[in-house]
PDB file of C-alpha atoms in Angstrom:
ATOM      1  CA  MET A  13      16.306  29.386 -53.031  1.00 65.00           C
ATOM      2  CA  THR A  14      18.106  26.252 -51.873  1.00 78.00           C
ATOM      3  CA  LEU A  15      17.184  27.027 -48.287  1.00 76.00           C
ATOM      4  CA  ILE A  16      13.479  27.174 -49.192  1.00 79.00           C
ATOM      5  CA  CYS A  17      13.715  23.852 -51.069  1.00 73.00           C
ATOM      6  CA  HIS A  18      15.496  22.265 -48.124  1.00 71.00           C
ATOM      7  CA  MET A  19      12.829  23.522 -45.668  1.00 78.00           C
ATOM      8  CA  LEU A  20      10.022  22.233 -47.915  1.00 75.00           C
ATOM      9  CA  ALA A  21      11.700  18.829 -48.169  1.00 76.00           C
ATOM     10  CA  VAL A  22      12.070  18.599 -44.377  1.00 74.00           C
ATOM     11  CA  ALA A  23       8.438  19.643 -43.864  1.00 74.00           C
ATOM     12  CA  PHE A  24       7.274  17.053 -46.421  1.00 70.00           C
ATOM     13  CA  VAL A  25       9.218  14.271 -44.664  1.00 69.00           C
ATOM     14  CA  GLN A  26       7.781  15.303 -41.285  1.00 75.00           C
ATOM     15  CA  VAL A  27       4.239  15.224 -42.705  1.00 68.00           C
ATOM     16  CA  LEU A  28       4.874  11.713 -44.067  1.00 61.00           C
ATOM     17  CA  ILE A  29       6.162  10.554 -40.680  1.00 69.00           C
ATOM     18  CA  VAL A  30       3.142  11.979 -38.842  1.00 60.00           C
ATOM     19  CA  LEU A  31       0.693  10.409 -41.310  1.00 60.00           C
ATOM     20  CA  GLY A  32       2.487   7.064 -41.094  1.00 60.00           C
ATOM     21  CA  ASN A  33       2.403   7.061 -37.298  1.00 57.00           C
ATOM     22  CA  TRP A  34      -1.261   8.099 -37.269  1.00 55.00           C
ATOM     23  CA  SER A  35      -2.251   5.253 -39.598  1.00 56.00           C
ATOM     24  CA  LEU A  36      -0.359   2.743 -37.425  1.00 55.00           C
ATOM     25  CA  ALA A  37      -1.901   4.112 -34.225  1.00 55.00           C
ATOM     26  CA  LYS A  38      -5.422   3.365 -35.484  1.00 59.00           C
ATOM     27  CA  ASN A  39      -4.639  -0.365 -35.338  1.00 62.00           C
ATOM     28  CA  ILE A  40      -3.518  -0.432 -31.691  1.00 61.00           C
ATOM     29  CA  ASN A  41      -5.899  -2.226 -29.345  1.00 62.00           C
ATOM     30  CA  PHE A  42      -5.421  -0.371 -26.060  1.00 60.00           C
ATOM     31  CA  TYR A  43      -7.588  -2.921 -24.226  1.00 66.00           C
ATOM     32  CA  ASN A  44      -5.049  -5.640 -24.953  1.00 66.00           C
ATOM     33  CA  VAL A  45      -1.911  -3.807 -23.816  1.00 62.00           C
ATOM     34  CA  ARG A  46      -0.109  -5.680 -21.038  1.00 65.00           C
ATOM     35  CA  LEU A  47       2.200  -3.977 -18.608  1.00 56.00           C
ATOM     36  CA  PRO A  48       5.658  -5.475 -18.176  1.00 56.00           C
ATOM     37  CA  VAL A  49       5.807  -7.944 -15.318  1.00 63.00           C
ATOM     38  CA  ASP A  50       8.020  -6.896 -12.413  1.00 63.00           C
ATOM     39  CA  PRO A  51      10.624  -9.445 -11.493  1.00 74.00           C
ATOM     40  CA  THR A  52       9.569 -11.159  -8.286  1.00 78.00           C
ATOM     41  CA  PRO A  53      11.788 -13.097  -5.903  1.00 79.00           C
ATOM     42  CA  PHE A  54       9.628 -16.256  -6.181  1.00 79.00           C
ATOM     43  CA  PRO A  55       6.248 -17.305  -7.673  1.00 79.00           C
ATOM     44  CA  SER A  56       3.142 -15.848  -5.967  1.00 78.00           C
ATOM     45  CA  SER A  57       5.248 -13.364  -4.024  1.00 82.00           C
ATOM     46  CA  PHE A  58       3.747 -10.145  -2.671  1.00 85.00           C
ATOM     47  CA  LYS A  59       4.771  -6.922  -0.928  1.00 86.00           C
ATOM     48  CA  CYS A  60       3.759  -5.375   2.391  1.00 86.00           C
ATOM     49  CA  PHE A  61       4.326  -1.935   3.865  1.00 86.00           C
ATOM     50  CA  THR A  62       6.701  -2.224   6.811  1.00 91.00           C
ATOM     51  CA  CYS A  63       7.277  -0.036   9.861  1.00 91.00           C
ATOM     52  CA  ASP A  64       8.119  -0.855  13.468  1.00 92.00           C
ATOM     53  CA  ASN A  65       6.643   0.906  16.525  1.00 91.00           C
ATOM     54  CA  VAL A  66       5.871   4.198  14.780  1.00 91.00           C
ATOM     55  CA  VAL A  67       3.785   6.669  16.778  1.00 89.00           C
ATOM     56  CA  ASP A  68       0.768   6.736  14.414  1.00 87.00           C
ATOM     57  CA  ASN A  69      -0.621   5.383  11.147  1.00 84.00           C
ATOM     58  CA  TYR A  70       0.093   8.610   9.226  1.00 87.00           C
ATOM     59  CA  ASN A  71       3.834   8.473   9.952  1.00 89.00           C
ATOM     60  CA  CYS A  72       3.938   4.753   9.267  1.00 87.00           C
ATOM     61  CA  ASN A  73       2.286   5.166   5.859  1.00 84.00           C
ATOM     62  CA  ARG A  74       4.407   8.204   5.067  1.00 86.00           C
ATOM     63  CA  TRP A  75       7.748   6.476   5.627  1.00 84.00           C
ATOM     64  CA  ALA A  76       6.814   2.799   5.222  1.00 83.00           C
ATOM     65  CA  GLU A  77       8.943   0.765   2.874  1.00 85.00           C
ATOM     66  CA  ASP A  78       7.190  -1.830   0.746  1.00 85.00           C
ATOM     67  CA  LYS A  79       9.201  -5.043   1.037  1.00 88.00           C
ATOM     68  CA  TRP A  80       8.910  -8.411  -0.661  1.00 89.00           C
ATOM     69  CA  CYS A  81       7.619 -10.899   1.882  1.00 89.00           C
ATOM     70  CA  PRO A  82       9.390 -14.211   2.511  1.00 91.00           C
ATOM     71  CA  PRO A  83       7.847 -17.409   1.088  1.00 91.00           C
ATOM     72  CA  ASN A  84       6.501 -18.623   4.467  1.00 89.00           C
ATOM     73  CA  THR A  85       4.214 -15.561   4.868  1.00 86.00           C
ATOM     74  CA  GLN A  86       0.745 -15.074   3.384  1.00 84.00           C
ATOM     75  CA  TYR A  87      -0.514 -11.741   4.771  1.00 84.00           C
ATOM     76  CA  CYS A  88       0.338  -8.137   5.568  1.00 85.00           C
ATOM     77  CA  LEU A  89      -0.186  -7.522   9.303  1.00 84.00           C
ATOM     78  CA  THR A  90      -0.977  -4.185  10.958  1.00 84.00           C
ATOM     79  CA  VAL A  91      -0.859  -3.958  14.760  1.00 84.00           C
ATOM     80  CA  HIS A  92      -2.158  -0.632  16.071  1.00 83.00           C
ATOM     81  CA  HIS A  93      -2.181   0.306  19.779  1.00 82.00           C
ATOM     82  CA  PHE A  94      -4.474   3.034  21.138  1.00 80.00           C
ATOM     83  CA  THR A  95      -5.143   4.630  24.499  1.00 77.00           C
ATOM     84  CA  SER A  96      -8.603   4.191  25.999  1.00 71.00           C
ATOM     85  CA  HIS A  97      -9.478   7.575  24.446  1.00 74.00           C
ATOM     86  CA  GLY A  98      -8.603   6.434  20.914  1.00 74.00           C
ATOM     87  CA  ARG A  99      -5.229   8.199  20.655  1.00 80.00           C
ATOM     88  CA  SER A 100      -2.630   6.224  18.716  1.00 83.00           C
ATOM     89  CA  THR A 101       0.427   5.056  20.659  1.00 84.00           C
ATOM     90  CA  SER A 102       2.168   2.732  18.196  1.00 86.00           C
ATOM     91  CA  VAL A 103       1.803   1.125  14.773  1.00 87.00           C
ATOM     92  CA  THR A 104       3.704  -1.851  13.384  1.00 88.00           C
ATOM     93  CA  LYS A 105       3.271  -3.224   9.861  1.00 88.00           C
ATOM     94  CA  LYS A 106       4.996  -6.317   8.512  1.00 88.00           C
ATOM     95  CA  CYS A 107       4.668  -9.560   6.577  1.00 87.00           C
ATOM     96  CA  ALA A 108       2.889 -12.241   8.608  1.00 85.00           C
ATOM     97  CA  THR A 109       2.174 -15.947   8.675  1.00 85.00           C
ATOM     98  CA  ARG A 110      -1.293 -17.456   8.946  1.00 83.00           C
ATOM     99  CA  GLU A 111      -0.664 -18.175  12.645  1.00 84.00           C
ATOM    100  CA  GLU A 112       0.153 -14.515  13.380  1.00 82.00           C
ATOM    101  CA  CYS A 113      -3.141 -13.496  11.774  1.00 78.00           C
ATOM    102  CA  HIS A 114      -5.237 -16.110  13.558  1.00 74.00           C
ATOM    103  CA  PHE A 115      -6.490 -13.692  16.232  1.00 70.00           C
ATOM    104  CA  VAL A 116      -7.355 -10.379  14.612  1.00 70.00           C
ATOM    105  CA  GLY A 117      -9.631  -7.595  15.776  1.00 72.00           C
ATOM    106  CA  CYS A 118      -9.748  -5.296  18.808  1.00 72.00           C
ATOM    107  CA  ARG A 119      -8.578  -6.423  22.218  1.00 70.00           C
ATOM    108  CA  HIS A 120      -8.342  -4.643  25.562  1.00 69.00           C
ATOM    109  CA  LEU A 121      -4.885  -4.859  27.110  1.00 66.00           C
ATOM    110  CA  ARG A 122      -3.907  -3.891  30.628  1.00 64.00           C
ATOM    111  CA  GLU A 123      -0.387  -2.608  31.086  1.00 58.00           C
ATOM    112  CA  THR A 124       1.396  -1.429  34.188  1.00 49.00           C
ATOM    113  CA  SER A 125       3.467   1.724  33.909  1.00 47.00           C
ATOM    114  CA  ARG A 126       6.591   2.514  35.965  1.00 41.00           C
ATOM    115  CA  THR A 127       4.465   4.209  38.625  1.00 36.00           C
ATOM    116  CA  LEU A 128       2.285   1.081  38.876  1.00 33.00           C
ATOM    117  CA  LEU A 129      -0.777   2.820  37.451  1.00 37.00           C
ATOM    118  CA  ARG A 130      -2.952   0.638  35.282  1.00 37.00           C
ATOM    119  CA  LEU A 131      -3.545   1.968  31.795  1.00 41.00           C
ATOM    120  CA  LEU A 132      -6.165   0.603  29.467  1.00 44.00           C
ATOM    121  CA  LYS A 133      -4.961   0.135  25.917  1.00 52.00           C
ATOM    122  CA  ILE A 134      -6.651  -1.236  22.858  1.00 57.00           C
ATOM    123  CA  ALA A 135      -4.662  -3.350  20.458  1.00 60.00           C
ATOM    124  CA  LEU A 136      -5.936  -3.823  16.945  1.00 62.00           C
ATOM    125  CA  LYS A 137      -4.627  -6.488  14.591  1.00 63.00           C
ATOM    126  CA  VAL A 138      -5.671  -6.435  10.948  1.00 68.00           C
ATOM    127  CA  CYS A 139      -4.388  -8.710   8.200  1.00 65.00           C
ATOM    128  CA  TRP A 140      -4.466  -8.034   4.455  1.00 65.00           C
ATOM    129  CA  TYR A 141      -3.470 -10.006   1.397  1.00 59.00           C
ATOM    130  CA  TYR A 142      -1.414  -7.237  -0.204  1.00 58.00           C
ATOM    131  CA  LEU A 143      -0.570  -3.544   0.001  1.00 57.00           C
ATOM    132  CA  ILE A 144      -3.697  -1.563   0.789  1.00 54.00           C
ATOM    133  CA  ASN A 145      -4.927   1.971   0.378  1.00 47.00           C
ATOM    134  CA  PRO A 146      -4.569   3.762   3.763  1.00 50.00           C
ATOM    135  CA  LYS A 147      -8.081   5.313   3.520  1.00 49.00           C
ATOM    136  CA  LEU A 148      -9.626   1.890   2.964  1.00 46.00           C
ATOM    137  CA  GLN A 149      -7.629   0.537   5.891  1.00 49.00           C
ATOM    138  CA  GLN A 150      -8.896   3.313   8.189  1.00 50.00           C
ATOM    139  CA  ARG A 151     -12.510   2.522   7.224  1.00 47.00           C
ATOM    140  CA  ALA A 152     -11.930  -1.162   7.979  1.00 49.00           C
ATOM    141  CA  VAL A 153     -10.354  -0.360  11.357  1.00 48.00           C
ATOM    142  CA  THR A 154     -13.303   1.852  12.288  1.00 47.00           C
ATOM    143  CA  ALA A 155     -15.734  -0.884  11.240  1.00 44.00           C
ATOM    144  CA  ILE A 156     -13.931  -3.544  13.291  1.00 44.00           C
ATOM    145  CA  CYS A 157     -13.748  -1.396  16.419  1.00 47.00           C
ATOM    146  CA  LYS A 158     -17.270   0.094  16.302  1.00 46.00           C
ATOM    147  CA  GLY A 159     -18.601  -2.937  18.146  1.00 42.00           C
ATOM    148  CA  MET A 160     -16.268  -2.034  21.015  1.00 42.00           C
ATOM    149  CA  HIS A 161     -17.547   1.581  21.097  1.00 40.00           C
ATOM    150  CA  ILE A 162     -14.264   3.020  19.890  1.00 38.00           C
ATOM    151  CA  LEU A 163     -14.373   5.781  17.330  1.00 35.00           C
ATOM    152  CA  LEU A 164     -11.059   6.225  15.536  1.00 35.00           C
TER     153      LEU A 164
END
């Protein structure tokens, strides 16, 4: 008999707790909830994905570390090199200054290999304000290079 009374008392307390929590939850304004602010190294700081001379954008995005940029930088820079057939040869992503981002877009580069053959390469520089979704970045790259008849 005491066991039944004890179980009823526990069940009654649990019902009271659930009802109390439910009545408090009705008063929460979920549109006014603010996420905790991450500590930043300095005011107006931002992060960029970083990788250096990775073979393609997929591997760069897969292993890229997002780092806090130093105070003298304002952008995230992506430099992507392609062959004349659109095959990726290297990708570099880093924090960049305004001067580094002054000349962005597609450029034709001529490089000489060890056998003195001339290879045509396309270098693409794109600057962003903050970390960016890789799919959105690919669309932007395609849009920038379409004028040069390059389909990526």
